[in-house]
Short mmCIF file of C-alpha atoms in Angstrom, two decimals:
data_model
loop_
_atom_site.label_atom_id
_atom_site.label_comp_id
_atom_site.label_asym_id
_atom_site.label_seq_id
_atom_site.Cartn_x
_atom_site.Cartn_y
_atom_site.Cartn_z
CA MET A 184 0.56 -8.46 -16.01
CA LYS A 185 0.12 -10.58 -12.86
CA LYS A 186 2.64 -13.03 -14.21
CA ARG A 187 5.18 -10.28 -14.64
CA LEU A 188 4.97 -9.43 -10.93
CA ASP A 189 5.34 -13.06 -9.98
CA ILE A 190 8.84 -13.24 -11.42
CA LEU A 191 10.10 -10.12 -9.70
CA SER A 192 12.15 -10.31 -6.52
CA ASP A 193 10.89 -8.91 -3.24
CA THR A 194 13.33 -6.03 -3.49
CA ASP A 195 12.20 -5.12 -7.00
CA LEU A 196 8.58 -5.22 -5.90
CA ALA A 197 9.38 -3.05 -2.91
CA LEU A 198 10.99 -0.44 -5.15
CA LEU A 199 7.94 -0.46 -7.41
CA ALA A 200 5.69 -0.13 -4.38
CA LYS A 201 7.82 2.75 -3.16
CA ASP A 202 6.97 4.55 -6.39
CA GLY A 203 3.27 3.92 -5.80
CA ASP A 204 2.60 0.63 -7.58
CA LYS A 205 -0.27 -0.85 -5.58
CA ARG A 206 -0.22 -4.19 -7.36
CA ALA A 207 3.45 -4.64 -6.50
CA PHE A 208 2.70 -4.05 -2.83
CA GLU A 209 -0.25 -6.42 -3.00
CA GLU A 210 2.05 -9.09 -4.40
CA LEU A 211 4.45 -8.54 -1.50
CA TYR A 212 1.58 -8.88 0.96
CA ASP A 213 0.36 -12.09 -0.65
CA ARG A 214 3.85 -13.57 -0.53
CA HIS A 215 4.61 -12.80 3.09
CA ALA A 216 1.41 -12.42 5.09
CA VAL A 217 1.31 -16.05 6.18
CA GLY A 218 5.00 -16.12 7.07
CA VAL A 219 4.66 -12.94 9.10
CA ALA A 220 1.66 -14.36 10.94
CA ARG A 221 3.58 -17.53 11.68
CA THR A 222 6.50 -15.51 13.01
CA LEU A 223 4.20 -13.51 15.24
CA ALA A 224 2.62 -16.68 16.59
CA SER A 225 5.78 -17.25 18.60
CA PHE A 226 5.01 -14.10 20.53
CA ALA A 227 1.24 -14.01 20.48
CA GLY A 228 0.29 -17.66 20.57
CA PRO A 229 -2.28 -19.27 18.31
CA ASP A 230 -4.94 -16.60 18.91
CA ARG A 231 -5.96 -15.91 15.32
CA ASP A 232 -7.69 -12.60 15.92
CA LEU A 233 -4.63 -11.32 17.71
CA LEU A 234 -2.43 -12.57 14.89
CA ASP A 235 -4.57 -10.62 12.43
CA ASP A 236 -4.09 -7.45 14.46
CA LEU A 237 -0.37 -7.90 14.77
CA THR A 238 0.06 -8.82 11.11
CA GLN A 239 -1.83 -5.68 10.15
CA ASP A 240 0.41 -3.68 12.44
CA VAL A 241 3.50 -5.06 10.74
CA PHE A 242 2.32 -4.19 7.25
CA PHE A 243 1.14 -0.76 8.36
CA ARG A 244 4.68 -0.05 9.51
CA ILE A 245 6.03 -1.31 6.20
CA VAL A 246 3.69 1.03 4.29
CA ASP A 247 4.71 3.97 6.46
CA GLY A 248 8.40 3.22 6.03
CA LEU A 249 8.38 2.53 2.30
CA ASP A 250 9.61 6.00 1.39
CA SER A 251 12.85 5.42 3.25
CA TYR A 252 13.42 1.85 2.05
CA MET A 253 16.76 1.35 0.38
CA PRO A 254 17.72 -1.90 -1.36
CA THR A 255 20.96 -2.24 0.59
CA HIS A 256 19.36 -5.19 2.37
CA PRO A 257 16.76 -7.63 1.06
CA PHE A 258 13.19 -6.53 1.63
CA SER A 259 12.42 -9.71 3.53
CA HIS A 260 15.09 -8.86 6.09
CA TRP A 261 13.42 -5.53 6.76
CA LEU A 262 9.95 -7.08 6.84
CA TYR A 263 10.82 -9.77 9.36
CA THR A 264 12.81 -7.36 11.50
CA VAL A 265 9.65 -5.28 11.79
CA ALA A 266 7.67 -8.43 12.55
CA LEU A 267 10.15 -9.32 15.27
CA ASN A 268 9.86 -5.87 16.82
CA VAL A 269 6.06 -5.95 16.73
CA GLY A 270 6.10 -9.40 18.32
CA ARG A 271 8.53 -8.32 21.03
CA ASN A 272 6.49 -5.24 21.82
CA HIS A 273 3.38 -7.34 22.15
CA ALA A 274 5.14 -9.84 24.38
CA ARG A 275 6.37 -7.04 26.62
CA ARG A 276 2.86 -5.65 26.93
CA ALA A 277 1.28 -9.01 27.51
CA SER A 278 4.01 -10.58 29.69
CA LYS A 279 1.83 -13.24 31.15
CA ILE A 280 2.51 -16.93 31.17
CA ILE A 281 -0.10 -19.20 29.68
CA PRO A 282 -0.14 -22.42 31.71
CA VAL A 283 0.00 -25.55 29.65
CA ASP A 284 -2.89 -27.96 30.20
CA PRO A 285 -1.46 -31.47 30.02
CA ALA A 286 -4.88 -32.78 29.04
CA GLN A 287 -4.58 -30.93 25.77
CA LEU A 288 -1.68 -33.11 24.81
CA ASP A 289 -3.81 -36.22 24.66
CA GLY A 290 -5.82 -35.12 21.68
CA ARG A 291 -9.21 -36.39 20.65
CA PRO A 292 -8.76 -38.73 17.69
CA ASP A 293 -12.51 -39.13 17.20
CA ASP A 294 -13.21 -35.44 17.30
CA THR A 295 -13.18 -34.45 13.66
CA ARG A 296 -15.64 -31.58 13.54
CA GLY A 297 -15.72 -30.05 10.09
CA GLY A 298 -13.20 -32.55 8.82
CA VAL A 299 -10.40 -30.99 10.92
CA ASP A 300 -8.22 -33.20 13.05
CA TRP A 301 -8.49 -31.24 16.25
CA SER A 302 -5.85 -33.36 17.99
CA ARG A 303 -3.26 -31.98 15.62
CA GLU A 304 -4.61 -28.46 16.11
CA ILE A 305 -4.44 -28.81 19.86
CA VAL A 306 -0.88 -30.07 19.82
CA GLN A 307 0.09 -27.32 17.45
CA ALA A 308 -1.55 -24.66 19.59
CA THR A 309 0.10 -26.05 22.69
CA VAL A 310 3.53 -26.00 21.14
CA ILE A 311 2.98 -22.45 19.88
CA ARG A 312 2.03 -21.37 23.38
CA LEU A 313 5.12 -23.02 24.78
CA VAL A 314 7.29 -21.06 22.38
CA ARG A 315 6.01 -17.86 24.01
CA ARG A 316 7.55 -19.00 27.27
CA LEU A 317 11.00 -19.47 25.83
CA PRO A 318 13.77 -17.08 26.82
CA VAL A 319 13.77 -14.09 24.47
CA PRO A 320 16.99 -14.92 22.58
CA MET A 321 15.75 -18.43 21.84
CA ARG A 322 12.27 -17.26 20.96
CA ASP A 323 13.62 -14.78 18.41
CA VAL A 324 15.53 -17.50 16.61
CA VAL A 325 12.60 -19.92 16.69
CA SER A 326 10.14 -17.32 15.42
CA LEU A 327 12.32 -16.37 12.48
CA ARG A 328 13.20 -19.95 11.67
CA ILE A 329 9.63 -21.20 11.55
CA GLY A 330 8.03 -18.01 10.27
CA SER A 331 10.27 -16.74 7.54
CA GLY A 332 12.14 -19.88 6.63
CA PHE A 333 15.40 -17.96 6.76
CA SER A 334 18.64 -19.86 6.88
CA PHE A 335 20.65 -19.73 10.10
CA ALA A 336 23.10 -17.44 8.32
CA GLU A 337 20.33 -14.97 7.53
CA ILE A 338 18.90 -15.23 11.03
CA ALA A 339 22.34 -14.59 12.48
CA GLU A 340 22.74 -11.50 10.30
CA LEU A 341 19.33 -10.15 11.28
CA LEU A 342 19.90 -10.66 14.99
CA GLY A 343 23.53 -9.62 14.92
CA ILE A 344 24.83 -12.90 16.33
CA PRO A 345 27.19 -15.57 15.01
CA GLU A 346 25.63 -18.32 12.94
CA GLY A 347 26.77 -20.94 15.42
CA THR A 348 24.97 -19.09 18.20
CA ALA A 349 21.77 -19.06 16.15
CA ARG A 350 21.99 -22.78 15.59
CA SER A 351 22.68 -23.56 19.23
CA ARG A 352 19.81 -21.35 20.39
CA MET A 353 17.45 -23.18 18.07
CA HIS A 354 18.72 -26.51 19.27
CA ASN A 355 18.39 -25.52 22.92
CA ALA A 356 14.92 -24.08 22.32
CA ILE A 357 13.67 -27.32 20.85
CA GLY A 358 15.18 -29.17 23.78
CA LEU A 359 13.30 -26.94 26.23
CA LEU A 360 10.08 -27.45 24.32
CA ARG A 361 10.61 -31.17 24.53
CA GLN A 362 11.00 -30.85 28.29
CA GLU A 363 7.83 -28.78 28.59
CA LEU A 364 5.89 -31.26 26.52
CA GLY A 365 7.07 -34.09 28.70
CA VAL A 366 9.61 -36.78 28.26
CA SER A 367 7.40 -38.90 25.98
CA GLU A 368 7.51 -38.31 22.26
CA PRO A 369 4.38 -36.64 20.82
CA LYS A 370 2.03 -38.89 18.86
CA ARG A 371 2.85 -39.04 15.18
CA GLU A 372 -0.07 -38.17 12.92
CA LYS A 373 -1.10 -40.81 10.39
CA LYS A 374 -0.93 -39.52 6.88
CA MET B 32 17.28 -36.75 19.37
CA LYS B 33 17.39 -35.24 15.94
CA ASP B 34 14.15 -36.95 14.97
CA GLU B 35 12.41 -35.64 18.09
CA HIS B 36 13.64 -32.15 17.36
CA GLN B 37 12.36 -32.40 13.82
CA ASP B 38 8.95 -33.36 15.16
CA ILE B 39 8.78 -30.16 17.18
CA GLU B 40 10.10 -28.07 14.34
CA GLU B 41 7.70 -29.62 11.86
CA THR B 42 4.82 -29.04 14.22
CA LEU B 43 5.75 -25.39 14.48
CA LYS B 44 6.21 -25.00 10.74
CA ASN B 45 2.88 -26.66 10.06
CA PHE B 46 1.11 -23.97 11.99
CA ARG B 47 -0.52 -21.88 9.32
CA HIS B 48 -2.64 -18.82 9.77
CA ILE B 49 -3.94 -16.90 6.78
CA PRO B 50 -4.80 -13.38 7.90
CA GLY B 51 -8.41 -12.47 7.28
CA PRO B 52 -9.47 -10.48 4.18
CA SER B 53 -10.11 -7.43 6.33
CA VAL B 54 -6.40 -7.27 7.11
CA LYS B 55 -5.49 -7.13 3.44
CA ARG B 56 -8.16 -4.51 2.78
CA SER B 57 -6.88 -2.32 5.61
CA VAL B 58 -3.28 -2.64 4.53
CA LEU B 59 -4.02 -1.83 0.90
CA SER B 60 -6.19 1.10 1.94
CA ARG B 61 -3.34 2.48 3.97
CA PHE B 62 -1.05 2.04 0.98
CA ALA B 63 -3.51 3.88 -1.26
CA ALA B 64 -3.72 6.73 1.23
CA ARG B 65 0.04 7.12 1.21
CA PRO B 66 1.25 10.45 -0.23
CA ALA B 67 2.24 9.99 -3.85
CA ALA B 68 5.90 9.26 -3.67
CA GLY B 69 8.20 10.04 -6.56
CA ARG B 70 5.50 11.86 -8.44
CA LYS B 71 6.07 15.52 -9.25
CA LEU B 72 3.26 18.03 -9.29
CA ASN B 73 2.57 20.13 -12.35
CA VAL B 74 4.69 23.25 -12.49
CA TRP B 75 1.85 25.61 -11.58
CA ARG B 76 0.90 23.50 -8.58
CA ARG B 77 4.35 23.20 -7.09
CA PRO B 78 5.05 25.31 -4.04
CA VAL B 79 7.57 28.12 -4.68
CA PRO B 80 10.44 28.18 -2.24
CA LEU B 81 10.97 31.36 -0.23
CA TYR B 82 14.55 31.81 -1.32
CA ALA B 83 13.47 31.85 -4.96
CA VAL B 84 10.92 34.58 -4.27
CA ALA B 85 13.51 36.65 -2.39
CA ALA B 86 16.09 36.26 -5.12
CA GLN B 87 13.65 37.25 -7.85
CA THR B 88 12.56 40.30 -5.87
CA VAL B 89 16.15 41.46 -5.45
CA ILE B 90 16.85 40.94 -9.14
CA ALA B 91 13.71 42.85 -10.10
CA LEU B 92 14.62 45.78 -7.85
CA GLY B 93 18.14 45.81 -9.17
CA LEU B 94 16.98 45.87 -12.76
CA GLY B 95 14.51 48.59 -11.88
CA LEU B 96 17.20 50.78 -10.37
CA LEU B 97 19.45 50.17 -13.33
CA ALA B 98 16.72 51.14 -15.72
CA ALA B 99 15.94 54.25 -13.70
CA ARG B 100 19.57 55.41 -13.96
CA TRP B 101 19.39 55.51 -17.72
CA LEU B 102 15.98 57.05 -17.99
CA PRO B 103 16.15 60.85 -18.47
CA LEU B 104 14.02 61.79 -15.50
CA PRO B 105 13.24 65.49 -14.83
CA ASN B 106 15.73 66.98 -12.33
CA SER B 107 14.73 70.66 -12.17
CA GLU B 108 11.67 72.80 -12.17
CA SER B 109 12.85 74.54 -15.32
CA ASP B 110 12.92 71.28 -17.17
CA LEU B 111 9.38 70.62 -16.17
CA ARG B 112 8.32 74.14 -17.15
CA ARG B 113 9.97 73.85 -20.51
CA GLY B 114 8.53 70.46 -21.02
CA THR B 115 11.80 69.50 -22.57
CA HIS B 116 13.02 66.97 -20.05
CA GLY B 117 14.30 64.00 -21.80
CA SER B 118 14.70 65.86 -25.04
CA VAL B 119 17.22 68.64 -24.30
CA GLU B 120 20.28 66.50 -24.81
CA MET B 121 18.97 65.11 -28.03
CA ARG B 122 18.18 68.53 -29.55
CA TRP B 123 21.44 70.01 -28.27
CA GLU B 124 23.38 67.26 -29.99
CA SER B 125 21.54 67.87 -33.20
CA GLY B 126 22.35 71.56 -32.97
CA ASP B 127 18.78 72.54 -32.78
CA VAL B 128 19.33 74.41 -29.55
CA GLU B 129 17.19 77.40 -30.39
CA ASN B 130 14.22 75.19 -30.85
CA ALA B 131 14.95 73.35 -27.67
CA VAL B 132 13.54 76.13 -25.52
CA SER B 133 10.39 78.12 -25.62
CA PRO B 134 10.42 81.91 -25.95
CA ASP B 135 9.01 82.31 -22.44
CA SER B 136 11.73 80.27 -20.84
CA LEU B 137 14.34 82.21 -22.80
CA LYS B 138 13.09 85.45 -21.29
CA TRP B 139 13.33 83.92 -17.84
CA GLU B 140 16.94 82.94 -18.44
CA THR B 141 17.79 86.33 -19.83
CA ALA B 142 16.37 87.89 -16.70
CA GLN B 143 18.47 85.58 -14.56
CA ASN B 144 21.60 86.48 -16.44
CA ASP B 145 20.86 90.11 -16.01
CA ILE B 146 20.69 89.61 -12.27
CA ILE B 147 24.02 87.88 -12.24
#
């Protein structure tokens, strides 16, 4: 039974969930919860409790809107549009700039509490926080690109912009992040 | 430049947060509490629309009036006295007129005719 759900598309699962199939909706949640959380991180930062709240908010809205879902667009487009709106709303409410601590960029290579390389975590968290400070049009593109894995064509369709504009916004966003991080290239992690 | 950009993008993509189990529980609970969509109630549990009630009432009244028109209802006191309402036409058609009235009512009619 579980295997049967695995092979269904998001849209098919959404239609089953619309008719009340709880397992279909659970499959949708399992597929997209992490991606939604990653998308929201661009707006909320790496605060994991906050990401839980916002992710829950997104899926609550999906549940409430299931009755009116029509398969004219892929389910994932709807889902990440809702995630974008939730993230934007949060950013509007928060609207405070988190200052970047340059010391966090150094990392602590010998600090491996619990087997986790906290230097990587710190860099990651810092970059996530920097994304929050990006101009809104750039931040939207970055959040969708890293969260949902959408192509630039899909991102352009979701945001209602040309594909070339989506690409250039992503490129410019990365350039700004590089400036915020400093001129030097971040340390590469040994694998 | 491209390599530096890919570093940033990879760093962002490597950020992974798995929402806690309480999030999934809450979401699925909300889904379970959702009104049953696409499921029809049994016939006797479905709400009856007002227009259907009104239409049925009108039809019932109309049929009632139609039935009343064809029922031989008593239309005079004499019919009631005779006790022949509803049966006069039938006996008249069969020719059994004399038996259609009682002797007492016949006297009453005779008296009336005398007055006229």
